[in-house]
Amino acid sequence: MINKVHPSAAEAVADIPDGASLAVGGFGLVGIPSVLIDAILEQGATDLETVSNNCGTEGFGLGKLLEAHRIRRTISSYVGSNKEFARQYLSGELEVELTPQGTLAERMRAGGAGIPAFFTSAGVGTQVADGGLPLQYDGAGGIAVASAPKETREFDGETYVLERGIRTDFALVHAWKGDRLGNLVFRGTARNFNPDAATAGRITIAQVEHLVEPGELDPADVHTPGIYVQRVVVVGPQETGIENRTVQA
């Protein structure tokens, strides 16, 4: 039996080098592989490229790597209320490729399935397809790098834009349960970008709340088969915070 469990998050991320690309699961504060992200922060890898729905929040998740200026480029669909993200983007410190949310999920899924590219109607008639989206600002209000136009084709009278599949050096995901073979079960809305991110990484590292022995998981309940997962770290139960608290006086 191949035992993929590592004794610590620090050991599991120790070989992530400077300049690595990371597919990261989660949405807002839900399903974030925060323990693994904290371990990378401690490990010191920098000049990273992240692929995730959003780039974390202030003081949590990828937001910590962002605040430490360890992320060079990110592919995301939602920037949220992270003020530091906005500041770095507008000042030219961070390169950002904004991608429609469904397209981003499919780009990761396609990459993991060995599909190099696909056509979608999302973004047709906008700068997503036509080019000109600011990838990086110059710090003085101008655009230093803009997105290039993408190939479009017509199918059955409708126009579609070509999007590339995404493969990354590593993937970081959070699962509710996992076994020693790397089979994963995601709980509730943590089953958002985590399954797609898990398949996109050449080396996938999963933090799991509960570790079970092989054979204890019903195969019908497994969301990500262990063939996609190379490393497992047990982190115990994790609390989900509140991203935006609204109260009434």
Short mmCIF file of C-alpha atoms in Angstrom, two decimals:
data_model
loop_
_atom_site.label_atom_id
_atom_site.label_comp_id
_atom_site.label_asym_id
_atom_site.label_seq_id
_atom_site.Cartn_x
_atom_site.Cartn_y
_atom_site.Cartn_z
CA MET A 1 0.00 0.00 0.00
CA ILE A 2 1.24 3.47 -0.88
CA ASN A 3 0.95 5.68 2.21
CA LYS A 4 0.73 9.30 1.02
CA VAL A 5 0.38 10.82 4.49
CA HIS A 6 3.10 13.29 5.48
CA PRO A 7 3.80 14.06 9.13
CA SER A 8 3.51 17.82 8.74
CA ALA A 9 2.45 20.57 6.37
CA ALA A 10 6.01 21.92 6.49
CA GLU A 11 7.38 18.65 5.10
CA ALA A 12 4.65 18.42 2.46
CA VAL A 13 5.45 21.85 0.96
CA ALA A 14 9.23 21.83 1.56
CA ASP A 15 10.14 21.33 -2.13
CA ILE A 16 7.91 24.07 -3.57
CA PRO A 17 10.46 26.35 -5.26
CA ASP A 18 10.51 30.04 -6.05
CA GLY A 19 8.50 30.75 -9.21
CA ALA A 20 6.21 27.75 -8.83
CA SER A 21 2.60 27.81 -10.04
CA LEU A 22 -0.09 26.79 -7.55
CA ALA A 23 -3.73 25.83 -8.14
CA VAL A 24 -5.52 26.58 -4.88
CA GLY A 25 -9.00 25.39 -3.90
CA GLY A 26 -11.61 27.27 -1.93
CA PHE A 27 -14.04 30.14 -2.31
CA GLY A 28 -14.03 33.14 0.02
CA LEU A 29 -13.29 31.58 3.42
CA VAL A 30 -14.73 28.15 2.62
CA GLY A 31 -12.55 25.16 1.76
CA ILE A 32 -9.30 27.13 1.95
CA PRO A 33 -6.13 25.04 2.43
CA SER A 34 -4.98 27.58 5.00
CA VAL A 35 -2.60 25.29 6.90
CA LEU A 36 -0.69 24.51 3.72
CA ILE A 37 -0.62 28.18 2.74
CA ASP A 38 0.75 29.11 6.17
CA ALA A 39 3.44 26.44 5.73
CA ILE A 40 4.49 27.98 2.40
CA LEU A 41 4.64 31.38 4.08
CA GLU A 42 6.99 29.93 6.69
CA GLN A 43 8.95 27.96 4.08
CA GLY A 44 9.81 31.09 2.12
CA ALA A 45 8.92 30.34 -1.52
CA THR A 46 8.38 33.53 -3.49
CA ASP A 47 7.67 34.82 -7.01
CA LEU A 48 4.67 32.49 -7.08
CA GLU A 49 1.85 32.28 -9.63
CA THR A 50 -1.49 31.33 -8.09
CA VAL A 51 -4.64 30.05 -9.78
CA SER A 52 -7.68 30.42 -7.54
CA ASN A 53 -11.17 31.85 -7.50
CA ASN A 54 -9.93 34.75 -5.37
CA CYS A 55 -6.61 35.71 -3.83
CA GLY A 56 -7.62 35.30 -0.21
CA THR A 57 -8.76 37.89 2.29
CA GLU A 58 -6.73 40.17 4.50
CA GLY A 59 -4.87 38.06 7.05
CA PHE A 60 -6.15 34.71 5.79
CA GLY A 61 -5.39 32.18 3.08
CA LEU A 62 -3.60 33.48 0.01
CA GLY A 63 -4.03 36.96 1.45
CA LYS A 64 -1.08 36.19 3.74
CA LEU A 65 1.21 35.35 0.83
CA LEU A 66 -0.03 38.44 -0.97
CA GLU A 67 0.70 40.70 1.99
CA ALA A 68 4.22 39.26 2.17
CA HIS A 69 4.74 40.07 -1.55
CA ARG A 70 5.30 36.43 -2.38
CA ILE A 71 2.82 36.29 -5.29
CA ARG A 72 3.98 37.63 -8.65
CA ARG A 73 0.95 36.73 -10.75
CA THR A 74 -2.54 35.38 -10.17
CA ILE A 75 -5.34 34.00 -12.32
CA SER A 76 -8.61 34.73 -10.54
CA SER A 77 -12.27 35.48 -11.15
CA TYR A 78 -13.12 37.50 -8.05
CA VAL A 79 -11.03 40.11 -6.25
CA GLY A 80 -13.54 40.66 -3.44
CA SER A 81 -12.85 43.18 -0.72
CA ASN A 82 -9.12 42.56 -0.34
CA LYS A 83 -7.73 46.09 -0.29
CA GLU A 84 -4.12 44.94 -0.47
CA PHE A 85 -4.92 42.96 -3.62
CA ALA A 86 -6.41 46.09 -5.22
CA ARG A 87 -3.46 48.23 -4.10
CA GLN A 88 -0.84 45.86 -5.52
CA TYR A 89 -2.75 45.42 -8.77
CA LEU A 90 -3.26 49.14 -9.39
CA SER A 91 0.31 50.01 -8.39
CA GLY A 92 1.78 47.51 -10.86
CA GLU A 93 3.20 45.19 -8.20
CA LEU A 94 0.92 42.28 -9.13
CA GLU A 95 -0.02 40.79 -12.49
CA VAL A 96 -3.68 39.71 -12.62
CA GLU A 97 -5.47 37.64 -15.26
CA LEU A 98 -9.19 38.04 -14.62
CA THR A 99 -11.20 35.07 -15.89
CA PRO A 100 -14.96 34.38 -15.75
CA GLN A 101 -15.69 32.09 -12.80
CA GLY A 102 -17.14 29.17 -14.75
CA THR A 103 -14.37 29.46 -17.32
CA LEU A 104 -11.73 29.33 -14.58
CA ALA A 105 -13.24 26.16 -13.11
CA GLU A 106 -13.38 24.53 -16.55
CA ARG A 107 -9.81 25.61 -17.39
CA MET A 108 -8.56 23.75 -14.31
CA ARG A 109 -10.79 20.75 -14.94
CA ALA A 110 -9.72 20.60 -18.58
CA GLY A 111 -6.04 20.80 -17.68
CA GLY A 112 -6.42 17.91 -15.28
CA ALA A 113 -8.28 15.88 -17.92
CA GLY A 114 -5.53 16.39 -20.50
CA ILE A 115 -7.59 18.79 -22.62
CA PRO A 116 -5.30 21.61 -23.82
CA ALA A 117 -8.06 24.05 -24.81
CA PHE A 118 -11.82 24.38 -25.31
CA PHE A 119 -14.36 26.79 -26.76
CA THR A 120 -16.91 28.64 -24.61
CA SER A 121 -19.42 31.46 -25.17
CA ALA A 122 -18.48 33.16 -21.87
CA GLY A 123 -16.65 36.40 -22.59
CA VAL A 124 -17.58 36.69 -26.26
CA GLY A 125 -18.02 40.34 -27.22
CA THR A 126 -16.00 41.58 -24.23
CA GLN A 127 -12.33 42.29 -23.53
CA VAL A 128 -12.04 38.71 -22.29
CA ALA A 129 -12.16 37.65 -25.95
CA ASP A 130 -11.20 40.88 -27.71
CA GLY A 131 -8.14 41.63 -25.59
CA GLY A 132 -7.17 44.81 -23.80
CA LEU A 133 -7.82 43.74 -20.21
CA PRO A 134 -5.14 45.20 -17.92
CA LEU A 135 -2.86 42.37 -16.83
CA GLN A 136 -0.47 44.78 -15.15
CA TYR A 137 -0.55 48.51 -14.49
CA ASP A 138 2.48 50.79 -14.65
CA GLY A 139 1.89 52.38 -11.24
CA ALA A 140 0.98 55.73 -12.77
CA GLY A 141 -2.53 54.96 -13.95
CA GLY A 142 -1.53 53.48 -17.29
CA ILE A 143 -1.54 49.90 -18.54
CA ALA A 144 1.87 48.25 -18.73
CA VAL A 145 0.68 44.86 -20.04
CA ALA A 146 -2.70 44.14 -21.64
CA SER A 147 -4.30 40.84 -22.57
CA ALA A 148 -4.05 39.70 -26.18
CA PRO A 149 -7.07 38.87 -28.36
CA LYS A 150 -8.16 35.23 -28.28
CA GLU A 151 -9.19 33.00 -31.13
CA THR A 152 -12.93 32.85 -31.81
CA ARG A 153 -14.91 30.44 -33.96
CA GLU A 154 -18.51 30.01 -34.97
CA PHE A 155 -20.42 26.80 -34.22
CA ASP A 156 -24.06 26.38 -35.27
CA GLY A 157 -24.43 30.13 -35.73
CA GLU A 158 -22.98 31.06 -32.32
CA THR A 159 -19.57 32.59 -31.60
CA TYR A 160 -17.24 30.99 -29.08
CA VAL A 161 -13.84 31.95 -27.67
CA LEU A 162 -10.90 29.60 -27.21
CA GLU A 163 -9.68 29.17 -23.62
CA ARG A 164 -6.57 27.25 -22.56
CA GLY A 165 -6.61 24.46 -19.99
CA ILE A 166 -4.55 25.07 -16.85
CA ARG A 167 -1.87 22.80 -15.43
CA THR A 168 0.17 23.93 -12.45
CA ASP A 169 3.32 22.70 -10.74
CA PHE A 170 1.46 22.11 -7.47
CA ALA A 171 -2.12 22.15 -6.19
CA LEU A 172 -3.27 22.85 -2.63
CA VAL A 173 -6.71 21.63 -1.53
CA HIS A 174 -8.76 21.23 1.65
CA ALA A 175 -10.88 18.10 2.18
CA TRP A 176 -13.19 16.97 4.96
CA LYS A 177 -12.07 13.35 4.79
CA GLY A 178 -9.25 11.50 3.11
CA ASP A 179 -7.55 8.14 3.30
CA ARG A 180 -3.90 7.14 3.13
CA LEU A 181 -4.21 6.53 -0.60
CA GLY A 182 -5.27 10.13 -1.24
CA ASN A 183 -8.96 9.56 -1.94
CA LEU A 184 -10.79 12.75 -0.91
CA VAL A 185 -14.27 13.77 0.19
CA PHE A 186 -15.20 17.47 0.24
CA ARG A 187 -17.97 18.72 2.49
CA GLY A 188 -20.74 21.15 1.54
CA THR A 189 -19.64 24.27 -0.29
CA ALA A 190 -15.97 23.32 0.14
CA ARG A 191 -16.76 21.25 -2.94
CA ASN A 192 -16.33 24.41 -5.00
CA PHE A 193 -12.96 24.79 -6.70
CA ASN A 194 -11.22 22.08 -4.68
CA PRO A 195 -11.98 19.11 -7.00
CA ASP A 196 -10.90 21.10 -10.08
CA ALA A 197 -7.74 22.39 -8.41
CA ALA A 198 -6.88 18.88 -7.25
CA THR A 199 -6.77 17.58 -10.82
CA ALA A 200 -4.88 20.59 -12.21
CA GLY A 201 -1.72 20.12 -10.14
CA ARG A 202 1.16 17.92 -11.26
CA ILE A 203 1.78 17.41 -7.55
CA THR A 204 -1.37 17.76 -5.43
CA ILE A 205 -1.16 18.27 -1.68
CA ALA A 206 -4.35 17.80 0.33
CA GLN A 207 -4.94 18.93 3.88
CA VAL A 208 -7.68 16.77 5.41
CA GLU A 209 -9.67 17.22 8.59
CA HIS A 210 -10.25 13.51 9.18
CA LEU A 211 -8.01 10.65 8.08
CA VAL A 212 -9.54 7.21 7.56
CA GLU A 213 -8.05 3.90 6.50
CA PRO A 214 -8.29 2.58 2.93
CA GLY A 215 -11.62 0.88 2.38
CA GLU A 216 -13.52 3.03 4.89
CA LEU A 217 -14.70 5.51 2.27
CA ASP A 218 -17.62 4.44 0.12
CA PRO A 219 -16.31 4.72 -3.47
CA ALA A 220 -19.59 6.45 -4.39
CA ASP A 221 -18.76 9.24 -1.92
CA VAL A 222 -15.25 9.96 -3.21
CA HIS A 223 -15.05 13.29 -5.03
CA THR A 224 -11.36 13.15 -5.99
CA PRO A 225 -9.72 9.74 -6.57
CA GLY A 226 -6.32 9.19 -5.01
CA ILE A 227 -4.63 8.92 -8.40
CA TYR A 228 -4.73 12.73 -8.54
CA VAL A 229 -3.27 13.23 -5.05
CA GLN A 230 0.39 12.76 -4.14
CA ARG A 231 0.53 14.05 -0.54
CA VAL A 232 -1.89 14.13 2.40
CA VAL A 233 -1.56 16.14 5.62
CA VAL A 234 -3.93 15.72 8.57
CA VAL A 235 -4.89 19.12 10.03
CA GLY A 236 -7.92 18.33 12.20
CA PRO A 237 -11.25 20.22 12.20
CA GLN A 238 -11.02 23.75 10.77
CA GLU A 239 -13.36 26.64 11.53
CA THR A 240 -14.77 28.83 8.77
CA GLY A 241 -14.74 32.53 9.59
CA ILE A 242 -17.05 35.33 8.47
CA GLU A 243 -15.81 37.27 5.47
CA ASN A 244 -18.09 40.29 5.86
CA ARG A 245 -19.90 40.82 9.16
CA THR A 246 -23.02 43.00 9.01
CA VAL A 247 -24.80 43.99 12.21
CA GLN A 248 -27.82 46.10 12.96
CA ALA A 249 -27.72 48.65 15.79
#
